[in-house]
JSON list of C-alpha atoms in Angstrom, two decimals:
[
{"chain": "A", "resi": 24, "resn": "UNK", "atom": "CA", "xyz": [-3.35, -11.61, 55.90]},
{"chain": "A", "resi": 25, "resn": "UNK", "atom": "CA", "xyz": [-3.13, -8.15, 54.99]},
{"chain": "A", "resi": 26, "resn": "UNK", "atom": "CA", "xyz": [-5.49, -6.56, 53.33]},
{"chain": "A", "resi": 27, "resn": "UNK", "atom": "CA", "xyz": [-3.08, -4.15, 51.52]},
{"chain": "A", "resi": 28, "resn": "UNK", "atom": "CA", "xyz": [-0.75, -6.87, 50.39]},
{"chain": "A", "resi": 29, "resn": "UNK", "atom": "CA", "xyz": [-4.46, -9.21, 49.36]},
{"chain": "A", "resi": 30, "resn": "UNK", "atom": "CA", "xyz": [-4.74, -5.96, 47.28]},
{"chain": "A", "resi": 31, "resn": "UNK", "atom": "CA", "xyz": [-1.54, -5.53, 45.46]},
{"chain": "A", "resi": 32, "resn": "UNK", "atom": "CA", "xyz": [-1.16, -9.55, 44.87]},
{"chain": "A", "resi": 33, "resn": "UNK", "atom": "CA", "xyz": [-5.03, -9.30, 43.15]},
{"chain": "A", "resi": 34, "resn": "UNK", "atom": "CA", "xyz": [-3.92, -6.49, 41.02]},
{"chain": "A", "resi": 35, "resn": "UNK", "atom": "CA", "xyz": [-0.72, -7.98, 40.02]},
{"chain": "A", "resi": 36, "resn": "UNK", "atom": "CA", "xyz": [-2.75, -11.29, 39.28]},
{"chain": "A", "resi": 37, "resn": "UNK", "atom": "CA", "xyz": [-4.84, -9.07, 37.21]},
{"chain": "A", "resi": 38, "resn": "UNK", "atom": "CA", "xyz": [-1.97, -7.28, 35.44]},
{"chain": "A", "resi": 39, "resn": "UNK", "atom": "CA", "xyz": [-0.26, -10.90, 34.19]},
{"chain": "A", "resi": 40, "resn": "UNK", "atom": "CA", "xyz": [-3.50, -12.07, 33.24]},
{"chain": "A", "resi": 41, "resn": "UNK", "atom": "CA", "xyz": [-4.31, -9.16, 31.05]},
{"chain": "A", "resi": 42, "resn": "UNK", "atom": "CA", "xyz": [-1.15, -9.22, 29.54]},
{"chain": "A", "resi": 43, "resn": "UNK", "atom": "CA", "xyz": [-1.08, -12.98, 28.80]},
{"chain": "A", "resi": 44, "resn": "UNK", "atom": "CA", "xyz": [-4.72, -11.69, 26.94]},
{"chain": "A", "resi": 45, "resn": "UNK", "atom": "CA", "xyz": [-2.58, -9.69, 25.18]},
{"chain": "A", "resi": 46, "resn": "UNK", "atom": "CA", "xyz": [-0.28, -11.79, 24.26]},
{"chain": "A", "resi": 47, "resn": "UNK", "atom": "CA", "xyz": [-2.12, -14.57, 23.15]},
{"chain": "A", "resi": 48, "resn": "UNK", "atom": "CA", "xyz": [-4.16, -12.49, 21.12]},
{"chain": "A", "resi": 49, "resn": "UNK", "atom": "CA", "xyz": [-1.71, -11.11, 19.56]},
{"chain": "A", "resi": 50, "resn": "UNK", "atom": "CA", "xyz": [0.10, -14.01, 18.35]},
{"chain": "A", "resi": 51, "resn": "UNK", "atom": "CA", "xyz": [-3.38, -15.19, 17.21]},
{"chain": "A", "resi": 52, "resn": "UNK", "atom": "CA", "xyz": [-2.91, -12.09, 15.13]},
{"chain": "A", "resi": 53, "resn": "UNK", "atom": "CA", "xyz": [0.71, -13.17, 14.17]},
{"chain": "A", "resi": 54, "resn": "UNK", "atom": "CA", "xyz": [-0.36, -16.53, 13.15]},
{"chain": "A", "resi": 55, "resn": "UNK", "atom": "CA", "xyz": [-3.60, -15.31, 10.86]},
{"chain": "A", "resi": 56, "resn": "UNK", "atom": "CA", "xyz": [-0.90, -12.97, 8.60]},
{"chain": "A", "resi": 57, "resn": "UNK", "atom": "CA", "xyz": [1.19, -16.33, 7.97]},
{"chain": "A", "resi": 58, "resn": "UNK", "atom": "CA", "xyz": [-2.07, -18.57, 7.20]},
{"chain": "A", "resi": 59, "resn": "UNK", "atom": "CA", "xyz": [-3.23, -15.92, 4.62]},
{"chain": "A", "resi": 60, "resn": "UNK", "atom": "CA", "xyz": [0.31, -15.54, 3.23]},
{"chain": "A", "resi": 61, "resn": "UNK", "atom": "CA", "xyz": [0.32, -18.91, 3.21]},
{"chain": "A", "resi": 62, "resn": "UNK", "atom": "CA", "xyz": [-3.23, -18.82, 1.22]},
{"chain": "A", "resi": 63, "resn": "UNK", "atom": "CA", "xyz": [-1.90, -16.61, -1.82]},
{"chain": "A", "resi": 64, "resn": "UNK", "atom": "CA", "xyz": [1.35, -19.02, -1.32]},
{"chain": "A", "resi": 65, "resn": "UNK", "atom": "CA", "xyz": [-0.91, -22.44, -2.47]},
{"chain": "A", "resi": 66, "resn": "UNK", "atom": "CA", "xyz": [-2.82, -20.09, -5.14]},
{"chain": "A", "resi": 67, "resn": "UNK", "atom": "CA", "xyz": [0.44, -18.80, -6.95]},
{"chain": "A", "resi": 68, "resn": "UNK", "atom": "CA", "xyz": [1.72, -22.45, -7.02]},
{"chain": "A", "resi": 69, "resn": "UNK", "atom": "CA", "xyz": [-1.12, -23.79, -8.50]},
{"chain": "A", "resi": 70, "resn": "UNK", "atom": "CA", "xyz": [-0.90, -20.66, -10.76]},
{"chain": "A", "resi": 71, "resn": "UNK", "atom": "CA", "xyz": [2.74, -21.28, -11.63]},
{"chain": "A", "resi": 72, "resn": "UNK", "atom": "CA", "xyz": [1.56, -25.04, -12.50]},
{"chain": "A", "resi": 73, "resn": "UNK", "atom": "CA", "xyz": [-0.70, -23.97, -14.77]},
{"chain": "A", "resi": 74, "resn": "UNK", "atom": "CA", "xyz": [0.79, -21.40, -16.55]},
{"chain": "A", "resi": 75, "resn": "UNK", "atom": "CA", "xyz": [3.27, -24.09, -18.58]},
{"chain": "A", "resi": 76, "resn": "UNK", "atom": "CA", "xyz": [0.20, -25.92, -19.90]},
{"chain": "A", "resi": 77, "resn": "UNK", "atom": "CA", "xyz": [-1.60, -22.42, -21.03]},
{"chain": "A", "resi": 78, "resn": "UNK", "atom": "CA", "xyz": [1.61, -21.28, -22.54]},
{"chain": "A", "resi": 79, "resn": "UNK", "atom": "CA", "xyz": [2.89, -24.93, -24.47]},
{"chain": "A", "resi": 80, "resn": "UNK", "atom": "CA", "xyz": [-1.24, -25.02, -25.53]},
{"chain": "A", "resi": 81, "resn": "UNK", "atom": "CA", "xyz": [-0.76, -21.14, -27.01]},
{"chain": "A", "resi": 82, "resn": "UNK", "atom": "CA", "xyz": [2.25, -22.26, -28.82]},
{"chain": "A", "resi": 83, "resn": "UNK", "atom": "CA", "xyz": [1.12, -25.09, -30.97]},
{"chain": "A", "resi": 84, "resn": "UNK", "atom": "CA", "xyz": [-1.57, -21.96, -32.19]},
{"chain": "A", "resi": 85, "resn": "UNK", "atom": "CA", "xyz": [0.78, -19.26, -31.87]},
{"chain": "A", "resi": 86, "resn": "UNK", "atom": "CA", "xyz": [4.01, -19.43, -33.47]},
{"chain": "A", "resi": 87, "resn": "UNK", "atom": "CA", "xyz": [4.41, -15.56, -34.35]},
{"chain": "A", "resi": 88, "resn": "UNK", "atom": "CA", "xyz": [4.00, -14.34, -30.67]},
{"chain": "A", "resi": 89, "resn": "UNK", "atom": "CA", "xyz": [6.82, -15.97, -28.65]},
{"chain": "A", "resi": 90, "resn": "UNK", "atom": "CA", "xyz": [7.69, -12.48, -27.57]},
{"chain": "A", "resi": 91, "resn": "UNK", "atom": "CA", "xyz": [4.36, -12.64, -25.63]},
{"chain": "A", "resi": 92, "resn": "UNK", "atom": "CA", "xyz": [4.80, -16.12, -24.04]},
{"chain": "A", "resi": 93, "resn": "UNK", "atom": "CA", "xyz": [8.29, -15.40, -22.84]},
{"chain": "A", "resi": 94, "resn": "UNK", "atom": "CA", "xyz": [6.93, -12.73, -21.01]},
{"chain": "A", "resi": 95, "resn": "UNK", "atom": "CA", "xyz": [4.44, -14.41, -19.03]},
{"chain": "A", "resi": 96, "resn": "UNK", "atom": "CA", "xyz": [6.99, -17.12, -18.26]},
{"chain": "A", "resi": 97, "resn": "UNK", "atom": "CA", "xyz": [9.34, -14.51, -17.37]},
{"chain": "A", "resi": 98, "resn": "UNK", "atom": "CA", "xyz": [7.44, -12.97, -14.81]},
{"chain": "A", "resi": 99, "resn": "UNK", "atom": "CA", "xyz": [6.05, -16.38, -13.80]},
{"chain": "A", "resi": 100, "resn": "UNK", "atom": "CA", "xyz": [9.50, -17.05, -12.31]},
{"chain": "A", "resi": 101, "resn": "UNK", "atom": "CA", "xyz": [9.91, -13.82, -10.48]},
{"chain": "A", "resi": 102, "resn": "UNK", "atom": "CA", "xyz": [6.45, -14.83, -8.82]},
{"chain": "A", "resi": 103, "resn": "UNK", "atom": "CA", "xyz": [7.56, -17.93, -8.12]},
{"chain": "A", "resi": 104, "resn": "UNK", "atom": "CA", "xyz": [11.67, -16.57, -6.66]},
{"chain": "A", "resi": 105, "resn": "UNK", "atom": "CA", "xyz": [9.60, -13.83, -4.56]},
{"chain": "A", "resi": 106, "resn": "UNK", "atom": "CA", "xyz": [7.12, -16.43, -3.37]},
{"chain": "A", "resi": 107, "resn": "UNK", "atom": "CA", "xyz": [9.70, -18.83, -2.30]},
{"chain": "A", "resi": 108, "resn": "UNK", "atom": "CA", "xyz": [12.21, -15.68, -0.80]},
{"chain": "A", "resi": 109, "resn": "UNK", "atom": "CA", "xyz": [8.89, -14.17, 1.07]},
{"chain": "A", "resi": 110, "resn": "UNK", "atom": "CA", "xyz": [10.02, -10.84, -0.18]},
{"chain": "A", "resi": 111, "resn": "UNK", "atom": "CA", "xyz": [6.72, -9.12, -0.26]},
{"chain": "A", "resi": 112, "resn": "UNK", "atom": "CA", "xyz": [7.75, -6.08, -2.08]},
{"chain": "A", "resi": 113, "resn": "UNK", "atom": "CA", "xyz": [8.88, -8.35, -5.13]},
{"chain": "A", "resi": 114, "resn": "UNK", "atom": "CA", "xyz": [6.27, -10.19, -4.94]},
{"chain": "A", "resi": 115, "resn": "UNK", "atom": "CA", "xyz": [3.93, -7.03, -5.43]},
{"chain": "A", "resi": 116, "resn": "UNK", "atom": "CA", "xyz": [5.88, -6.32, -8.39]},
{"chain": "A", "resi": 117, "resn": "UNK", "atom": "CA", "xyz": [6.30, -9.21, -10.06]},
{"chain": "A", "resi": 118, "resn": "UNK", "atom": "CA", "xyz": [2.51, -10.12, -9.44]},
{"chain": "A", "resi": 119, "resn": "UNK", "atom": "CA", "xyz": [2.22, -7.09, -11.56]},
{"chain": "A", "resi": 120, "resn": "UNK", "atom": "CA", "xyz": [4.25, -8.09, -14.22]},
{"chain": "A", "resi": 121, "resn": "UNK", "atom": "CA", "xyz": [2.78, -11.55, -14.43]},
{"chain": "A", "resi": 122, "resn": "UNK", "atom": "CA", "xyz": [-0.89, -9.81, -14.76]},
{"chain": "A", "resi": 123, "resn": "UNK", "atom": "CA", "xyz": [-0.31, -7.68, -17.24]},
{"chain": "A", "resi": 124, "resn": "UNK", "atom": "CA", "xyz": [1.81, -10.32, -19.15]},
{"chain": "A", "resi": 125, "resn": "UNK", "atom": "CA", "xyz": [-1.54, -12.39, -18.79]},
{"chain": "A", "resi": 126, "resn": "UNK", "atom": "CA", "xyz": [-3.89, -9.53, -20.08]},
{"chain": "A", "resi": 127, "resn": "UNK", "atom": "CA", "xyz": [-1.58, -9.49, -23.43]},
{"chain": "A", "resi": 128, "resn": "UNK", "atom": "CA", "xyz": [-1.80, -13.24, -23.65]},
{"chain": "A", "resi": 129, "resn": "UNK", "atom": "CA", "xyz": [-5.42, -13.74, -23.53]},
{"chain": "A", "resi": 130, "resn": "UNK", "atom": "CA", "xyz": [-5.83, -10.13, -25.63]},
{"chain": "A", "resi": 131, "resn": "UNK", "atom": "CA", "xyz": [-3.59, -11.55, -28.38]},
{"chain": "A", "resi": 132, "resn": "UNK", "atom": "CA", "xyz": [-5.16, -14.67, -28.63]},
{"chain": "A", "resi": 133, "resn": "UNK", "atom": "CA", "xyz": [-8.13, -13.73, -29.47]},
{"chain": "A", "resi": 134, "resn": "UNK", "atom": "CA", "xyz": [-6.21, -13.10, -32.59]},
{"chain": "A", "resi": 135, "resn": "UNK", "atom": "CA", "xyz": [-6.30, -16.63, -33.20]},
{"chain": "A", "resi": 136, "resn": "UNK", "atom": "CA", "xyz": [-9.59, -18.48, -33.77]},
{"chain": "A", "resi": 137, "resn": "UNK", "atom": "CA", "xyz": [-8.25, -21.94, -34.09]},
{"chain": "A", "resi": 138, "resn": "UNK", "atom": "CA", "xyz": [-6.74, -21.28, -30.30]},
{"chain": "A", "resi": 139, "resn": "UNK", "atom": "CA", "xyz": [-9.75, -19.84, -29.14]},
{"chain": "A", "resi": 140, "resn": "UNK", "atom": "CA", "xyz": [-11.83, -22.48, -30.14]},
{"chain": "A", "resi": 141, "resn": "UNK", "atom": "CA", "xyz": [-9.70, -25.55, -28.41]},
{"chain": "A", "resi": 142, "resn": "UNK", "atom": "CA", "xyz": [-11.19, -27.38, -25.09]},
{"chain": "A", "resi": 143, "resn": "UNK", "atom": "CA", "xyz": [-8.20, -27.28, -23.79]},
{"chain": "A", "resi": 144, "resn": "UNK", "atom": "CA", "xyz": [-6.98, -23.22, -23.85]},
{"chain": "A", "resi": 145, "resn": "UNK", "atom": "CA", "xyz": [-10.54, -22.61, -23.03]},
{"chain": "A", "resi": 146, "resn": "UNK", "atom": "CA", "xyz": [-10.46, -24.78, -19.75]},
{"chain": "A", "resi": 147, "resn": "UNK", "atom": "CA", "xyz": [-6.77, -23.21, -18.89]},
{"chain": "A", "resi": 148, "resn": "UNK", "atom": "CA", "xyz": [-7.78, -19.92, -19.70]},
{"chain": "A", "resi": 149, "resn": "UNK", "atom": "CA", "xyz": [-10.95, -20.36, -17.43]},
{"chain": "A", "resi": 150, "resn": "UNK", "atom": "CA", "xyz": [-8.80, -22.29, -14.91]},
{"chain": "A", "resi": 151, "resn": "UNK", "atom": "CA", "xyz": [-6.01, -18.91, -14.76]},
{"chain": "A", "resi": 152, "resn": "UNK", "atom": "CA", "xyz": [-8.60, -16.92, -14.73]},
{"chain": "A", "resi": 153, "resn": "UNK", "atom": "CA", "xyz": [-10.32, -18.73, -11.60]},
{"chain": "A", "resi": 154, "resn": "UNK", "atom": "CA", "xyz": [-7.06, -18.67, -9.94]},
{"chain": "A", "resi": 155, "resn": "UNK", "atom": "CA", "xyz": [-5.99, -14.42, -10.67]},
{"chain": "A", "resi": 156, "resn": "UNK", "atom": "CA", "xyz": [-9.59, -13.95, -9.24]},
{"chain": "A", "resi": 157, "resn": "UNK", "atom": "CA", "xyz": [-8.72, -16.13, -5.94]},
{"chain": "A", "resi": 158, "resn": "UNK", "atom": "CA", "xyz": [-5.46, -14.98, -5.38]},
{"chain": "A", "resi": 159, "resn": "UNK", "atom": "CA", "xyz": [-7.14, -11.25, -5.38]},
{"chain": "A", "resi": 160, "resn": "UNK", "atom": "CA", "xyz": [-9.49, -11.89, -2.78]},
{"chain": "A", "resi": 161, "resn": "UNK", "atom": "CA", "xyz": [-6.52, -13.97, -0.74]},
{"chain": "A", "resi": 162, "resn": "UNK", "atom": "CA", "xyz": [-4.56, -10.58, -1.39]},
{"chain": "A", "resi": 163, "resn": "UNK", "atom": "CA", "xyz": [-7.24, -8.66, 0.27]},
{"chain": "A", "resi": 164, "resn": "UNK", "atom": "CA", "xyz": [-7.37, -10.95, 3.19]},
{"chain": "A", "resi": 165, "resn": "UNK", "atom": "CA", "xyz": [-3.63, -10.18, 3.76]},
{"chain": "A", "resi": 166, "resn": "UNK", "atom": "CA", "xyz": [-3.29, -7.27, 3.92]},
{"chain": "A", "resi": 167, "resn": "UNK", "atom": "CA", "xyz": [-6.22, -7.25, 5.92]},
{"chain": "A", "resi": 168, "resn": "UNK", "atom": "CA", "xyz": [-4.61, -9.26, 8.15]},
{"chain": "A", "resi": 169, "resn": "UNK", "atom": "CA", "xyz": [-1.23, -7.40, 8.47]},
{"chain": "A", "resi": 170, "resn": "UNK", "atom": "CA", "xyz": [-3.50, -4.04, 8.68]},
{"chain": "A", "resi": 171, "resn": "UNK", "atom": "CA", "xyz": [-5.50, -6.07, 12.17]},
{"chain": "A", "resi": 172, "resn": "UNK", "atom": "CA", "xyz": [-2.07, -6.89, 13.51]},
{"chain": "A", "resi": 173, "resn": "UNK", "atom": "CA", "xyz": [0.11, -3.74, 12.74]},
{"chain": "A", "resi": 174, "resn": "UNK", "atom": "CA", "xyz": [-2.56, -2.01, 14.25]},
{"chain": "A", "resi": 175, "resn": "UNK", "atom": "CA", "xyz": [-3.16, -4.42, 17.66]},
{"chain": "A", "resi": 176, "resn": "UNK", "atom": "CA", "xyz": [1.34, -3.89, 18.33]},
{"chain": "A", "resi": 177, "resn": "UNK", "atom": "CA", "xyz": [0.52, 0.16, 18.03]},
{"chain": "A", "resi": 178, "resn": "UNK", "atom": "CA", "xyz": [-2.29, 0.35, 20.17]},
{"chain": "A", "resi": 179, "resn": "UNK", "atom": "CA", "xyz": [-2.04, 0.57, 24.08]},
{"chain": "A", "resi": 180, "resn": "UNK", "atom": "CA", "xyz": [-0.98, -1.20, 26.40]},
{"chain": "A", "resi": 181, "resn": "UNK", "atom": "CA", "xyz": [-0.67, -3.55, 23.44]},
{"chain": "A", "resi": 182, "resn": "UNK", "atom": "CA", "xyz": [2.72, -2.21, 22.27]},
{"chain": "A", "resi": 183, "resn": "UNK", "atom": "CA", "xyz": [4.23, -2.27, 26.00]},
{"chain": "A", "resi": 184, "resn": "UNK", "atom": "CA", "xyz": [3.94, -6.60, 25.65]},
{"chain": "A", "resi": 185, "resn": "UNK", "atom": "CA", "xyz": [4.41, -6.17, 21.84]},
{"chain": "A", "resi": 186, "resn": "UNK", "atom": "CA", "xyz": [7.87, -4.49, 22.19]},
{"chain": "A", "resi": 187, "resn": "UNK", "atom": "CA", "xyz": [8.95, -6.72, 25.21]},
{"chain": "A", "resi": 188, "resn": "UNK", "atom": "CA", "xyz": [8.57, -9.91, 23.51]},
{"chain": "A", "resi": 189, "resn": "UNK", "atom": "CA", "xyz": [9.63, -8.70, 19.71]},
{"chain": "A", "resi": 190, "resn": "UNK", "atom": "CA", "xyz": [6.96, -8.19, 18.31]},
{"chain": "A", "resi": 191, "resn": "UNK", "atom": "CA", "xyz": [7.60, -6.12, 14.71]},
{"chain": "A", "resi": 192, "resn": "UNK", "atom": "CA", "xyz": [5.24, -5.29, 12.31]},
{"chain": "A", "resi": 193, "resn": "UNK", "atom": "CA", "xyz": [4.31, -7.26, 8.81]},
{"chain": "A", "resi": 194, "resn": "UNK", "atom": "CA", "xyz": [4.17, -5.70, 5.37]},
{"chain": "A", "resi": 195, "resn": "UNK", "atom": "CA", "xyz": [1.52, -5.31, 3.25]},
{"chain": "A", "resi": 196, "resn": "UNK", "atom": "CA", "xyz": [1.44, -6.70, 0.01]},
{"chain": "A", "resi": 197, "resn": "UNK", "atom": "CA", "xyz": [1.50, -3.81, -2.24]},
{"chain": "A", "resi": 198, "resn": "UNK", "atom": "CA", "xyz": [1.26, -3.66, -6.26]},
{"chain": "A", "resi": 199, "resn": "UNK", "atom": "CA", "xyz": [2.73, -0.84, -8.63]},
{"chain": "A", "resi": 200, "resn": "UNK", "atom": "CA", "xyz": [0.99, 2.02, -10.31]},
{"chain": "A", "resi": 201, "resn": "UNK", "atom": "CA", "xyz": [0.64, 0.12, -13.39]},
{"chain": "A", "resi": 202, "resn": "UNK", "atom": "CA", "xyz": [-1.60, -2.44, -12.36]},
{"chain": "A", "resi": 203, "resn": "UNK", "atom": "CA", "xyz": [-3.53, 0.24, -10.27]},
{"chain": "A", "resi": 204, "resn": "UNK", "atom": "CA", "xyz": [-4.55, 1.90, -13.12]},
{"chain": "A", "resi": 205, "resn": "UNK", "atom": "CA", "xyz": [-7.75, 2.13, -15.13]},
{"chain": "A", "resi": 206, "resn": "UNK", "atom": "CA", "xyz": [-7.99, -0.63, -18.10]},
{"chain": "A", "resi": 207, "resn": "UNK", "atom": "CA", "xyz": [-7.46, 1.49, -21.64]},
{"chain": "A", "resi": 208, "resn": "UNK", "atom": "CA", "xyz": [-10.56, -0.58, -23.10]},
{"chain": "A", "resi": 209, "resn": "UNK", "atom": "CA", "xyz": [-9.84, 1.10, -26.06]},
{"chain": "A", "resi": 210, "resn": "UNK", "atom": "CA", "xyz": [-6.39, -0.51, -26.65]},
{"chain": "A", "resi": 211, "resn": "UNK", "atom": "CA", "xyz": [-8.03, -3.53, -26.33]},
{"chain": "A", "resi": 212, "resn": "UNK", "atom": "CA", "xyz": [-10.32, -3.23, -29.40]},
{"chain": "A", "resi": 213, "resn": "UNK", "atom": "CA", "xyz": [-7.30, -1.90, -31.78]}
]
């Protein structure tokens, strides 16, 4: 056999086996940005579970605030319709909404002794708060995630497999300035 056509055939060998690296790796990369979606995904429903006993357990105490508690329940059905849509965007926001309609829940109960003081909005309100601290560090992981993969379909000679086989890039789960911003502590204490 020739040596020049030994040559070629090697490097073309060597050419489909680096790109099936790529590939593979790639949707590795793919795959890891559903999994942690899918991680915040389980999280919010157990949130969204919860969230009806924390609310029915605040109104037995809290007849005056129903303002408050339709809130919370408001924005724990956007969660939920952006969850189940996998619109990331309104997730973001209404993630937002949800957490600050939280905040005001727990702030105004402490307005009521009698509702501090039961088992049972103590557990849920240690229970929610569990969860909002999870479903941050799941939120982390995402866009970690999509920030590993947008970056691998950018990078050469990644992008030349990325674009032939349709590879796009994933969105990062981004909040509004609202829930960016520093807590007024003060506010808190009025």
């Amino acid at each position: 056999m020739d040596p020049v056509l030994i040559t070629i055939l090697v490097i073309i060998a060597l050419v489909v086996v680096y790109a099936i690296f790529i590939y593979n790796h790639l949707v590795r990369l793919k795959h890891n940005v559903s999994r942690a979606f899918s991680n915040i995904d389980v999280l919010l429903k157990q949130r969204h579970d919860e969230l009806p006993k924390l609310v029915e357990t605040c109104k037995q105490h809290m007849g005056y605030e129903q303002k408050t508690l339709e809130a919370v329940m408001k924005a724990r059905s956007a969660v939920a319709s952006a969850s189940d849509s996998g619109d990331i965007k309104a997730l973001g926001q209404a993630e937002s909404q949800l957490r600050l309609g939280l905040g005001n829940l727990f702030a105004v109960a402490e307005d009521y002794p009698e509702l501090t003081a039961s088992e049972s909005f103590m557990h849920l309100h240690g229970r929610i708060s569990g969860l909002e601290s999870s479903i941050a560090d799941r939120r982390e992981y995402y866009n970690n995630s999509v920030n590993l993969y947008n970056i691998r379909i950018e990078q050469f000679p990644d992008i030349i497999v990325a674009r032939r086989l349709g590879f796009t890039g994933a969105t990062l789960l981004e909040f509004d300035e609202a829930e960016k911003a520093d807590v007024d502590l003060k506010s808190l204490f009025n």
